[in-house]
Backbone as JSON Lines, residues from 0, in Angstrom:
{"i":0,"aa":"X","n":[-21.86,15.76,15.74],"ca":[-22.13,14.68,14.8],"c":[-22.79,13.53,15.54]}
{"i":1,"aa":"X","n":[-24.03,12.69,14.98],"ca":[-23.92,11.47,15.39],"c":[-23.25,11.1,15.44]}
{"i":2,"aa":"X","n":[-22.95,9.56,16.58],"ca":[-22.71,8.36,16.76],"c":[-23.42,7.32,16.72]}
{"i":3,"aa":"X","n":[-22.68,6.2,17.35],"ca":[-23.38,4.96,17.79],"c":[-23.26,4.34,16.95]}
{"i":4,"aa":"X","n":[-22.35,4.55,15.51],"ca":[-22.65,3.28,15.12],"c":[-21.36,2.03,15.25]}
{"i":5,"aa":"X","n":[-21.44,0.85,15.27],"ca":[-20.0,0.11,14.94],"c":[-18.87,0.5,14.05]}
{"i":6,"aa":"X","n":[-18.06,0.87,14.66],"ca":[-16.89,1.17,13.77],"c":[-15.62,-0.25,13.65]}
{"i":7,"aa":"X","n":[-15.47,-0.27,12.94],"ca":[-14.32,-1.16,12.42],"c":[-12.83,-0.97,12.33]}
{"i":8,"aa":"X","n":[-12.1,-1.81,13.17],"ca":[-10.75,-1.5,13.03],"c":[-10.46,-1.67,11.32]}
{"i":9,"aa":"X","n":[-10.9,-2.42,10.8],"ca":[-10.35,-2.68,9.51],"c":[-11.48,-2.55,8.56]}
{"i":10,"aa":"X","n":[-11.07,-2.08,7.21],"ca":[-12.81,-2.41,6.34],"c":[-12.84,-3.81,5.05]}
{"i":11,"aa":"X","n":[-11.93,-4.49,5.92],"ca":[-11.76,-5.58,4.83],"c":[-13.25,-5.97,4.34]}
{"i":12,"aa":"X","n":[-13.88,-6.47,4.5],"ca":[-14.96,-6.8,4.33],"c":[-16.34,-5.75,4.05]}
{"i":13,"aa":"X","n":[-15.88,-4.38,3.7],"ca":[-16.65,-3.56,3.31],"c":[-17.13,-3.28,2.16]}
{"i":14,"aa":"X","n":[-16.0,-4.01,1.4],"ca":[-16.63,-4.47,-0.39],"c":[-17.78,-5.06,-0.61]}
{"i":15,"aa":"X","n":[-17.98,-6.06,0.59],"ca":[-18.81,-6.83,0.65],"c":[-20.2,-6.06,0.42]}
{"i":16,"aa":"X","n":[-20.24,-4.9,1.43],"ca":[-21.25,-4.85,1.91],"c":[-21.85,-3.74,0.58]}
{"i":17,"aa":"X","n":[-21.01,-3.06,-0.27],"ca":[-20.95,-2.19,-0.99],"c":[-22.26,-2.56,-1.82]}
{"i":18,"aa":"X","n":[-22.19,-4.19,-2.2],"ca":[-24.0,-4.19,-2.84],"c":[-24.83,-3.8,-2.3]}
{"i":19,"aa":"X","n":[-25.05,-3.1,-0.88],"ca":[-27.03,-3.0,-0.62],"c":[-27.0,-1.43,-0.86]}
{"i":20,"aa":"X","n":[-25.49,-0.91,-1.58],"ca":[-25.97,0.27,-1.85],"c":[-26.38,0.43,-3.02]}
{"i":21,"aa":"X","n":[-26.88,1.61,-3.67],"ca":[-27.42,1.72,-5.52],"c":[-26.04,2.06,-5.91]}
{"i":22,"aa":"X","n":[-25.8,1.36,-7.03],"ca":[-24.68,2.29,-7.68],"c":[-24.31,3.2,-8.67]}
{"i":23,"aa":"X","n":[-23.61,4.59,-8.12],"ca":[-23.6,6.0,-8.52],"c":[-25.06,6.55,-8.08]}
{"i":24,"aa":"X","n":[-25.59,6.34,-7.19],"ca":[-26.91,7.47,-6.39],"c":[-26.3,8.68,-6.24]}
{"i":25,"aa":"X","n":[-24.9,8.66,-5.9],"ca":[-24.72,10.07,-5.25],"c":[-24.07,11.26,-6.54]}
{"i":26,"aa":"X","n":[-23.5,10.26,-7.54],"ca":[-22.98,11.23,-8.57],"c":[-24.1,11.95,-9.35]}
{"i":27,"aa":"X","n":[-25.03,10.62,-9.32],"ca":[-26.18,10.92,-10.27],"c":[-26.91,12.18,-9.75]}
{"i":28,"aa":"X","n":[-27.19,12.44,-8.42],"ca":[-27.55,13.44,-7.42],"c":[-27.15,14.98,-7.99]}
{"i":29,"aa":"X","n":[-25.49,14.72,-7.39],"ca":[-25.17,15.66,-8.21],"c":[-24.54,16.44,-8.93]}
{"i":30,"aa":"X","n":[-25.38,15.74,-10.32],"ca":[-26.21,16.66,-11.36],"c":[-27.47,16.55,-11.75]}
{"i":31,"aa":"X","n":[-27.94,16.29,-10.33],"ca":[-29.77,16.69,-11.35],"c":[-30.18,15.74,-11.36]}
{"i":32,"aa":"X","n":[-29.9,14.19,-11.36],"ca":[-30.87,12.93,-11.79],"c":[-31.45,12.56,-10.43]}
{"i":33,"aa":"X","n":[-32.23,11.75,-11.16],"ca":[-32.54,11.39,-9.17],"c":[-33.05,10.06,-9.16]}
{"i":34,"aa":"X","n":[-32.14,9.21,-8.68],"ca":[-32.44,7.54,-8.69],"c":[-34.07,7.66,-7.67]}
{"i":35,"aa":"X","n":[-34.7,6.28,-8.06],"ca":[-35.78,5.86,-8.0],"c":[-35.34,4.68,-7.02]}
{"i":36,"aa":"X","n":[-35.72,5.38,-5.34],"ca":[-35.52,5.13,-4.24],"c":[-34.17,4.25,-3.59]}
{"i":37,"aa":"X","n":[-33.43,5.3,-4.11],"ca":[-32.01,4.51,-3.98],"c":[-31.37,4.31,-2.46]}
{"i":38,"aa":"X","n":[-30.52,3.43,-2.23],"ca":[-30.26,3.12,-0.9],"c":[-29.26,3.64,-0.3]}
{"i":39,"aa":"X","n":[-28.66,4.67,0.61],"ca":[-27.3,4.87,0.38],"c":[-27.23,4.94,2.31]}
{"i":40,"aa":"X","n":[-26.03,5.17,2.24],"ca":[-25.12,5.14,3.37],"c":[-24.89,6.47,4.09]}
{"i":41,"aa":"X","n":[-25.5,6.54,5.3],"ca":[-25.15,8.27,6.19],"c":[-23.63,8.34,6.99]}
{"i":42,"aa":"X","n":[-23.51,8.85,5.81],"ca":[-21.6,9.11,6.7],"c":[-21.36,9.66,7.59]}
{"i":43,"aa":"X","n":[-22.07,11.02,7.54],"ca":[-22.17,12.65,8.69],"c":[-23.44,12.75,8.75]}
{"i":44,"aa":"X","n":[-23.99,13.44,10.0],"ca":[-25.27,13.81,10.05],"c":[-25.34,14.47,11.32]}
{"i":45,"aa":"X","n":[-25.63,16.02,11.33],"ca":[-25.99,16.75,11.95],"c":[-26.94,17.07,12.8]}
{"i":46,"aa":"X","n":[-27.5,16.79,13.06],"ca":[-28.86,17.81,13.97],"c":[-28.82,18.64,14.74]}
{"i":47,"aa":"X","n":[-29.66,19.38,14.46],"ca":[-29.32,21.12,15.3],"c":[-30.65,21.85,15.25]}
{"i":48,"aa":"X","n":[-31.8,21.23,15.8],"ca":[-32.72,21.73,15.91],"c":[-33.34,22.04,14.91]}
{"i":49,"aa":"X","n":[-33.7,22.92,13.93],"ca":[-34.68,23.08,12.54],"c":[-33.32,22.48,11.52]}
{"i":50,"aa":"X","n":[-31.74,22.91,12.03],"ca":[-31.37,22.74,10.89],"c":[-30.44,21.27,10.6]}
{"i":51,"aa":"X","n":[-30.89,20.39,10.15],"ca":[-30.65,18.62,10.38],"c":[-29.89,18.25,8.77]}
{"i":52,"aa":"X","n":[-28.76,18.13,8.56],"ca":[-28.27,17.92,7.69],"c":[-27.39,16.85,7.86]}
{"i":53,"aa":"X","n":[-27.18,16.19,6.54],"ca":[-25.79,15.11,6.59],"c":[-25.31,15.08,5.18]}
{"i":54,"aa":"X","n":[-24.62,13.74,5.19],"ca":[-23.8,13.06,4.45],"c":[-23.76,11.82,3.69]}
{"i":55,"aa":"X","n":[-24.59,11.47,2.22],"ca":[-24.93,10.99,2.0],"c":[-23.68,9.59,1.16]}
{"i":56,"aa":"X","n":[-23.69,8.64,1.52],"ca":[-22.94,7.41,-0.05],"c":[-23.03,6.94,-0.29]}
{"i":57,"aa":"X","n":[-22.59,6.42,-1.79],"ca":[-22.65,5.37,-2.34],"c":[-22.15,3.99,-2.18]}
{"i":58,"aa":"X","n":[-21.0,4.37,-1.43],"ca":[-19.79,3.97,-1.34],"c":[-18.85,4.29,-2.04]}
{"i":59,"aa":"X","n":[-18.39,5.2,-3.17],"ca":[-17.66,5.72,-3.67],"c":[-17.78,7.39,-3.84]}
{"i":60,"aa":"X","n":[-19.31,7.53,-3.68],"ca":[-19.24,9.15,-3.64],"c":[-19.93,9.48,-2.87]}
{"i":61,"aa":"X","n":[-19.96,10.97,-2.45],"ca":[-20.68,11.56,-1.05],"c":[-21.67,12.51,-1.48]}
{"i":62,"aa":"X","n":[-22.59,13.09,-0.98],"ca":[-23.04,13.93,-1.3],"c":[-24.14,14.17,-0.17]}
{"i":63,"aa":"X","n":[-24.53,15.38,-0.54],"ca":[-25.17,16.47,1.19],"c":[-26.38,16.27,1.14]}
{"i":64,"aa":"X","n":[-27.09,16.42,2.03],"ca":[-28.22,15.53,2.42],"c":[-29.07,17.04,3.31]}
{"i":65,"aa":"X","n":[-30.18,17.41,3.27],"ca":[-31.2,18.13,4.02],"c":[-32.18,17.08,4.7]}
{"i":66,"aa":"X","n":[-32.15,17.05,6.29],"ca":[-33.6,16.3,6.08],"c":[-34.48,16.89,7.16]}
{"i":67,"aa":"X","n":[-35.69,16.61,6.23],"ca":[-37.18,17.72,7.09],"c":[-37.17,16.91,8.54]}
{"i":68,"aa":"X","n":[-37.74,17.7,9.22],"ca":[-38.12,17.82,11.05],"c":[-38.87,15.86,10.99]}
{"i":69,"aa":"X","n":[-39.38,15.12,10.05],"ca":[-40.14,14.02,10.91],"c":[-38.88,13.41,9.98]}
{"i":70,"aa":"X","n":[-38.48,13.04,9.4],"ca":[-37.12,12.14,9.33],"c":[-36.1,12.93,10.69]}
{"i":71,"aa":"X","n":[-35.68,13.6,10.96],"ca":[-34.73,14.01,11.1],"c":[-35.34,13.22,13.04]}
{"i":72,"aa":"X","n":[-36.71,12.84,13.25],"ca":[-36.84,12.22,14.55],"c":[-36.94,10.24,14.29]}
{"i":73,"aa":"X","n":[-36.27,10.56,12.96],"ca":[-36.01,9.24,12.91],"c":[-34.68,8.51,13.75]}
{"i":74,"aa":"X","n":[-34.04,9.73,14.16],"ca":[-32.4,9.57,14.32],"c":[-32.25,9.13,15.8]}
{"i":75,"aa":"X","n":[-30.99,7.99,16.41],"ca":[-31.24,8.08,17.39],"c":[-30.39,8.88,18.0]}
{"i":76,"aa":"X","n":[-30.57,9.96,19.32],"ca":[-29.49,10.57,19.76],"c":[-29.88,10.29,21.63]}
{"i":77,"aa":"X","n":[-29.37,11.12,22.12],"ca":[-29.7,11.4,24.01],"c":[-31.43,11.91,23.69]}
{"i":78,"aa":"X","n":[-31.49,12.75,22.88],"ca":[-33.34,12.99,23.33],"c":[-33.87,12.11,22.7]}
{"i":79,"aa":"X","n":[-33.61,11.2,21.64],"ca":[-34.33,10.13,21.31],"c":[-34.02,8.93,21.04]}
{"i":80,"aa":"X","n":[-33.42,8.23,22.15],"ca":[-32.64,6.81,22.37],"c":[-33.47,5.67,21.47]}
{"i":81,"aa":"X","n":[-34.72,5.98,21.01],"ca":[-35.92,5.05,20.58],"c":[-35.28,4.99,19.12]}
{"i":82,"aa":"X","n":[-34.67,6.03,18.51],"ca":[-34.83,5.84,17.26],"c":[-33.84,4.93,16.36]}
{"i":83,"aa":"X","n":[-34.27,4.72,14.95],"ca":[-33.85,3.47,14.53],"c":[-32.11,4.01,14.08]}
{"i":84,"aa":"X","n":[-32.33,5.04,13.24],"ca":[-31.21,5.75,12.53],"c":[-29.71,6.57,13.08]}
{"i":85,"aa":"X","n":[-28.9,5.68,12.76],"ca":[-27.81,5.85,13.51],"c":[-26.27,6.04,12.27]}
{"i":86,"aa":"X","n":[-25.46,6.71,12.69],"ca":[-24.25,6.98,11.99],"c":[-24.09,5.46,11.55]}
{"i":87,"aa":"X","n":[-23.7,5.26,9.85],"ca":[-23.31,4.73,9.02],"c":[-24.16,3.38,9.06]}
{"i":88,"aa":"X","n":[-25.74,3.85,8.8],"ca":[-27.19,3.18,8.51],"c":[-26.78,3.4,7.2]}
{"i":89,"aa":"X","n":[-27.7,2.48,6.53],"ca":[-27.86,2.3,5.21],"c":[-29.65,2.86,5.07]}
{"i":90,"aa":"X","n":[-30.18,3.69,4.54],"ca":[-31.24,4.37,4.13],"c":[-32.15,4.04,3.02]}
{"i":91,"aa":"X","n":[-32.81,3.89,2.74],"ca":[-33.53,3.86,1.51],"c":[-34.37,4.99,1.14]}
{"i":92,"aa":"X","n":[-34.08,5.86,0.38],"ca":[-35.17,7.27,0.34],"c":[-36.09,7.12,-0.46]}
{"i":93,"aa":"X","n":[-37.26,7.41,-0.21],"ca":[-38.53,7.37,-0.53],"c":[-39.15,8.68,-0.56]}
{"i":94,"aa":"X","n":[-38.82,9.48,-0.06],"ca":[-39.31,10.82,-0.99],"c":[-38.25,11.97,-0.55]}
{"i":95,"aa":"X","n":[-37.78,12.28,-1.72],"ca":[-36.98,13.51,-1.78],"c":[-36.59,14.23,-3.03]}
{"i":96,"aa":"X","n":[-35.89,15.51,-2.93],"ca":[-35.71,16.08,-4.33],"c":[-34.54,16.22,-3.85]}
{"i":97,"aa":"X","n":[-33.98,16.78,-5.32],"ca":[-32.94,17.39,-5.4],"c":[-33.12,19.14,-5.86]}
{"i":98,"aa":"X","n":[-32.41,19.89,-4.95],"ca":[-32.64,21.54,-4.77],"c":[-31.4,22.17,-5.22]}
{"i":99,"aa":"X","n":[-31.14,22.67,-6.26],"ca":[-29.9,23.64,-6.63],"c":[-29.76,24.9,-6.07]}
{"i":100,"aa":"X","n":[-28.68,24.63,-5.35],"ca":[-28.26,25.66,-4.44],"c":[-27.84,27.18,-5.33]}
{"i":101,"aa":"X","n":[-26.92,26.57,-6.16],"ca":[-26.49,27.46,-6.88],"c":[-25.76,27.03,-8.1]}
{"i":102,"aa":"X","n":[-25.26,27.28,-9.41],"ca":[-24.71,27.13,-10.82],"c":[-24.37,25.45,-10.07]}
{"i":103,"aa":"X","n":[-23.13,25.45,-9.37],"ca":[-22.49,24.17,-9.12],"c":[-22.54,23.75,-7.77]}
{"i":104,"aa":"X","n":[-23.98,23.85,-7.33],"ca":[-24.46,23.18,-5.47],"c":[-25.76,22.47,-5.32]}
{"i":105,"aa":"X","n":[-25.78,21.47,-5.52],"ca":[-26.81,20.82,-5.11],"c":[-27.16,19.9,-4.19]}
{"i":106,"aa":"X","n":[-28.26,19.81,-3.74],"ca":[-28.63,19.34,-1.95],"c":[-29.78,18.51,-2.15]}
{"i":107,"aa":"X","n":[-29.69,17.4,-1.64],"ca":[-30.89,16.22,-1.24],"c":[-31.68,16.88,-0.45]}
{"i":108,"aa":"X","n":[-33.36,16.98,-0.55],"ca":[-33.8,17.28,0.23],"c":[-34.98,16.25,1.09]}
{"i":109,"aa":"X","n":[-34.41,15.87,1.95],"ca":[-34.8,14.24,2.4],"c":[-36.15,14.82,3.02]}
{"i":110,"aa":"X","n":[-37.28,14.04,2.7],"ca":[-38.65,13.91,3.14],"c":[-39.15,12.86,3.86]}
{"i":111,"aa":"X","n":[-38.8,11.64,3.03],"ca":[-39.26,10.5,3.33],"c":[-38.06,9.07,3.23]}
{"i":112,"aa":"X","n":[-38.04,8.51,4.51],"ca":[-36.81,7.44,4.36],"c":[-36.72,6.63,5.06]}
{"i":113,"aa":"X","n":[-36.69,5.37,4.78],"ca":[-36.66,3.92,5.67],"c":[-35.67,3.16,5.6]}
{"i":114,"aa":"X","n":[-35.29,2.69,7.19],"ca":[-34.08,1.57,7.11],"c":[-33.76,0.39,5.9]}
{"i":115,"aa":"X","n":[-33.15,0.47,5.66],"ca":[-32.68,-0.76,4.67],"c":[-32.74,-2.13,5.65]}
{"i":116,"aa":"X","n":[-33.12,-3.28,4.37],"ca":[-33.54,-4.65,5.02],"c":[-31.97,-4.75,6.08]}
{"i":117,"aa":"X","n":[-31.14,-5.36,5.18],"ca":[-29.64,-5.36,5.71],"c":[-29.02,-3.96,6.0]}
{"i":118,"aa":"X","n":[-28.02,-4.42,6.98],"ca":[-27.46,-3.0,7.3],"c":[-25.44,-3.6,7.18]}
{"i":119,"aa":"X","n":[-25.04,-2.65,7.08],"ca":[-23.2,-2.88,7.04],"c":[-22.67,-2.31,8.67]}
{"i":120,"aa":"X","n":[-21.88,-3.38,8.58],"ca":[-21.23,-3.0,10.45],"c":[-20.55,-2.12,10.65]}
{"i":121,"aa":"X","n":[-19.89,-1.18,9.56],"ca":[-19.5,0.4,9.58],"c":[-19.09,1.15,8.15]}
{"i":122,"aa":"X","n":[-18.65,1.78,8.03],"ca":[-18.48,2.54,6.97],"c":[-18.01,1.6,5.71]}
{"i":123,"aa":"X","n":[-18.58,1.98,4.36],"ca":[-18.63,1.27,3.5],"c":[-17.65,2.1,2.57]}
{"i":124,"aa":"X","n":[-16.63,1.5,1.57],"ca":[-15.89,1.81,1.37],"c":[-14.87,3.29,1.56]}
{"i":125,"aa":"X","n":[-14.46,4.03,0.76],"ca":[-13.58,5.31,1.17],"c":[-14.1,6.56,-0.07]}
{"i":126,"aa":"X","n":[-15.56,6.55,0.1],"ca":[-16.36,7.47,-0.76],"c":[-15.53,9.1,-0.52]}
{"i":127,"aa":"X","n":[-15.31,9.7,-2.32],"ca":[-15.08,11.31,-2.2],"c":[-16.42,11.67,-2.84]}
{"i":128,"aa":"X","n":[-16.27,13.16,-2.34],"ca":[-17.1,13.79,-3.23],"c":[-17.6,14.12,-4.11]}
{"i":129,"aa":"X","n":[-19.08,13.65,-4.96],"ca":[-19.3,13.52,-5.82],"c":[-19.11,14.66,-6.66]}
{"i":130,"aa":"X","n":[-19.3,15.85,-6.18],"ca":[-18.83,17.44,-6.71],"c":[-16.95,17.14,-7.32]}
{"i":131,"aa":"X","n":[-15.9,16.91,-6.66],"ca":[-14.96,16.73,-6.83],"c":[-14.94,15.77,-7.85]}
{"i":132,"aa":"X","n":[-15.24,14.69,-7.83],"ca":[-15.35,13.44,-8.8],"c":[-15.62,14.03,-9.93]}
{"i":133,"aa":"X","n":[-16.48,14.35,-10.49],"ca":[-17.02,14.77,-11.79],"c":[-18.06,13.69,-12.18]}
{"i":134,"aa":"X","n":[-18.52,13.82,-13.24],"ca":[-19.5,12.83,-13.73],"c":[-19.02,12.47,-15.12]}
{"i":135,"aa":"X","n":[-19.15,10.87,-14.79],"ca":[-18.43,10.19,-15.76],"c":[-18.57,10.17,-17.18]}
{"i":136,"aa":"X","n":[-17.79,10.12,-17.81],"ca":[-18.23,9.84,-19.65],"c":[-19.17,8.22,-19.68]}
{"i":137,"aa":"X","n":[-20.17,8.59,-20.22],"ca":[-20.97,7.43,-20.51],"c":[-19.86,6.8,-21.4]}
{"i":138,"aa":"X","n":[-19.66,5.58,-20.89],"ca":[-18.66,4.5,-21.56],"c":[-18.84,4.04,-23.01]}
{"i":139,"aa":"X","n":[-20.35,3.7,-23.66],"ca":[-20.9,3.51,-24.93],"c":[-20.93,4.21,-25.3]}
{"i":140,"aa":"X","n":[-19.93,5.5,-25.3],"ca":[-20.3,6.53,-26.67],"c":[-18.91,6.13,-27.11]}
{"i":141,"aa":"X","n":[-18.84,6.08,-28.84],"ca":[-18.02,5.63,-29.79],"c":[-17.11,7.33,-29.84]}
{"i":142,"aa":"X","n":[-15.48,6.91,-30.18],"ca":[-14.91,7.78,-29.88],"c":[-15.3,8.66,-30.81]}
{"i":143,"aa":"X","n":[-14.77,9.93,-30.54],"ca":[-15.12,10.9,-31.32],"c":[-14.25,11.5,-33.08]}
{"i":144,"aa":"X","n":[-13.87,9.94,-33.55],"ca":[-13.14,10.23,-34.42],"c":[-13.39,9.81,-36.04]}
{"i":145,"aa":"X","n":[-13.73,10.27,-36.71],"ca":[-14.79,10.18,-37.92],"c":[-14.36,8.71,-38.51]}
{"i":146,"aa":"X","n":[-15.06,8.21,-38.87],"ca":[-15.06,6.58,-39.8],"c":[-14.72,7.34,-40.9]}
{"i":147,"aa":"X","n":[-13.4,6.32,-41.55],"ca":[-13.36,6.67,-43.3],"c":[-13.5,4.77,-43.69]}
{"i":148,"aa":"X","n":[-14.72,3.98,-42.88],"ca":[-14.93,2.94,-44.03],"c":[-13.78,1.97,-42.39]}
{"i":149,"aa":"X","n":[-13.78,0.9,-42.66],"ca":[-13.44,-0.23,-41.95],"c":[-11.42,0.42,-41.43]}
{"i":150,"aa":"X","n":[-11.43,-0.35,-40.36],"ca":[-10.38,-0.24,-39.72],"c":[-9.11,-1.42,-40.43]}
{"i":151,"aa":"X","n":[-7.85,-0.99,-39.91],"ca":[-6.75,-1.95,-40.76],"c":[-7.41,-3.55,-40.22]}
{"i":152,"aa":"X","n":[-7.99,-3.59,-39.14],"ca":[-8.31,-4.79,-38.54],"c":[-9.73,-5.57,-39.8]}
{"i":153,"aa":"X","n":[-10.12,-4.94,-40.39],"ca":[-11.31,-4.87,-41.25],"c":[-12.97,-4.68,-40.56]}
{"i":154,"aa":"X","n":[-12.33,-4.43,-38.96],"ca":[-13.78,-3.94,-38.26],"c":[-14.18,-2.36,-38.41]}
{"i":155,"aa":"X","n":[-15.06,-1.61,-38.93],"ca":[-15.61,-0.41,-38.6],"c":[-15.57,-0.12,-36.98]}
{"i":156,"aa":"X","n":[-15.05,1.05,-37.15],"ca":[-14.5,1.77,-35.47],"c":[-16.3,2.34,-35.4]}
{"i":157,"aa":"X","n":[-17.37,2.0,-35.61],"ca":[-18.66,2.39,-35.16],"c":[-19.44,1.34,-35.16]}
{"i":158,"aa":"X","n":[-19.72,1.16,-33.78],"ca":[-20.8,-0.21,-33.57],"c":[-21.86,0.02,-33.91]}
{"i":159,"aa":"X","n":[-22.69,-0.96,-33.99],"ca":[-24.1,-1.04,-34.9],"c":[-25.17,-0.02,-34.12]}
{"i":160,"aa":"X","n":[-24.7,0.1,-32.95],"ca":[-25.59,0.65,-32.0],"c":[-25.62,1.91,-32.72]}
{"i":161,"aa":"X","n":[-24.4,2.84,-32.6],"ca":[-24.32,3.78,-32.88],"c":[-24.82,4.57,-34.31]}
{"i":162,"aa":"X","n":[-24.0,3.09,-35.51],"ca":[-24.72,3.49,-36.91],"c":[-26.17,3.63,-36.9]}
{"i":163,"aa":"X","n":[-26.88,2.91,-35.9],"ca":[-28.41,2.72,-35.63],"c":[-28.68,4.02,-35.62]}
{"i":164,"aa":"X","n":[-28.54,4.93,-34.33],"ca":[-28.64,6.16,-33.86],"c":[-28.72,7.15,-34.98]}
{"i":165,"aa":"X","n":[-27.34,7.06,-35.78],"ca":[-26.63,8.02,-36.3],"c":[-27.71,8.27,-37.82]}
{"i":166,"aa":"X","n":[-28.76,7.11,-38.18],"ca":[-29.5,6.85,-39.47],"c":[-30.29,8.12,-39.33]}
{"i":167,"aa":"X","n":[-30.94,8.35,-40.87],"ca":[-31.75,9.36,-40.56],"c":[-32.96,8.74,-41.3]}
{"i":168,"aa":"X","n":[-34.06,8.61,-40.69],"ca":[-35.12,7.92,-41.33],"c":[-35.82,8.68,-43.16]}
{"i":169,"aa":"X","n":[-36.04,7.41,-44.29],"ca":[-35.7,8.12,-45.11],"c":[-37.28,8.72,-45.44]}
């Protein structure tokens, strides 16, 4: 695994730093979406000659990372003391996909990626796996329980948003 980067006896102050990441890059990942050059955090990161992999976060979720041969000499190790990218950098990706491994596996496939302006002095919060996590219920969807006409409160349990949606143009 890399090193080198500052580690922290404590992460009090890692909340802090939790804004220069995007938030949910890594859930969104994966399943399929793919934020528009989102910033995230290298937890793990491998190199092993052709095959250079890591560990991507949000700060709340993780997710696996491929990266091609000229990122992957972005990194600094013993053969390349020059380089910028070091265990628990903050990243900004600029060109990559997302590659389905299989029904329920999917992998970043890092192309293109530059240091973030600010960086955090070590690991940013206590990210799990976005696979484990699941992907969240979009919060604005109205429950799933039929309107018969206004609530005892005299509000309709369906916001306007939704009656909007729900119209059928006549």
């Amino acid at each position: 695994a890399l090193g080198g980067g500052k580690q922290r006896a404590n992460d009090i102050s890692a909340t802090s730093d939790m804004s220069m990441l995007t938030p949910n890059a890594c859930i969104d990942m994966c399943y399929g979406e793919k934020p528009t050059r989102p910033v995230v955090q290298l937890v793990d990161v491998r190199l092993q000659g052709k095959n250079n992999k890591g560990v991507m976060s949000d700060g709340e979720t993780t997710f696996f990372a491929v990266f091609n041969s000229a990122v992957a000499k972005m990194f600094r190790s013993e053969s390349n003391p020059d380089g910028q990218v070091e265990l628990y950098s903050a990243v900004r990706l600029t060109d990559y996909t997302i590659s389905t491994i299989s029904a329920e596996t999917r992998v970043a496939i890092v192309m293109g990626m530059e240091m973030n302006e600010s960086q955090p002095e070590g690991k940013i919060g206590d990210p799990v796996s976005a696979k484990d996590k699941g992907k969240p219920e979009p919060a604005e969807l109205p429950a799933a329980t039929p309107s018969k006409g206004p609530s005892p409160g005299g509000h309709s349990n369906t916001t306007p948003e939704s009656s909007q949606q729900s119209r059928v143009a006549p």
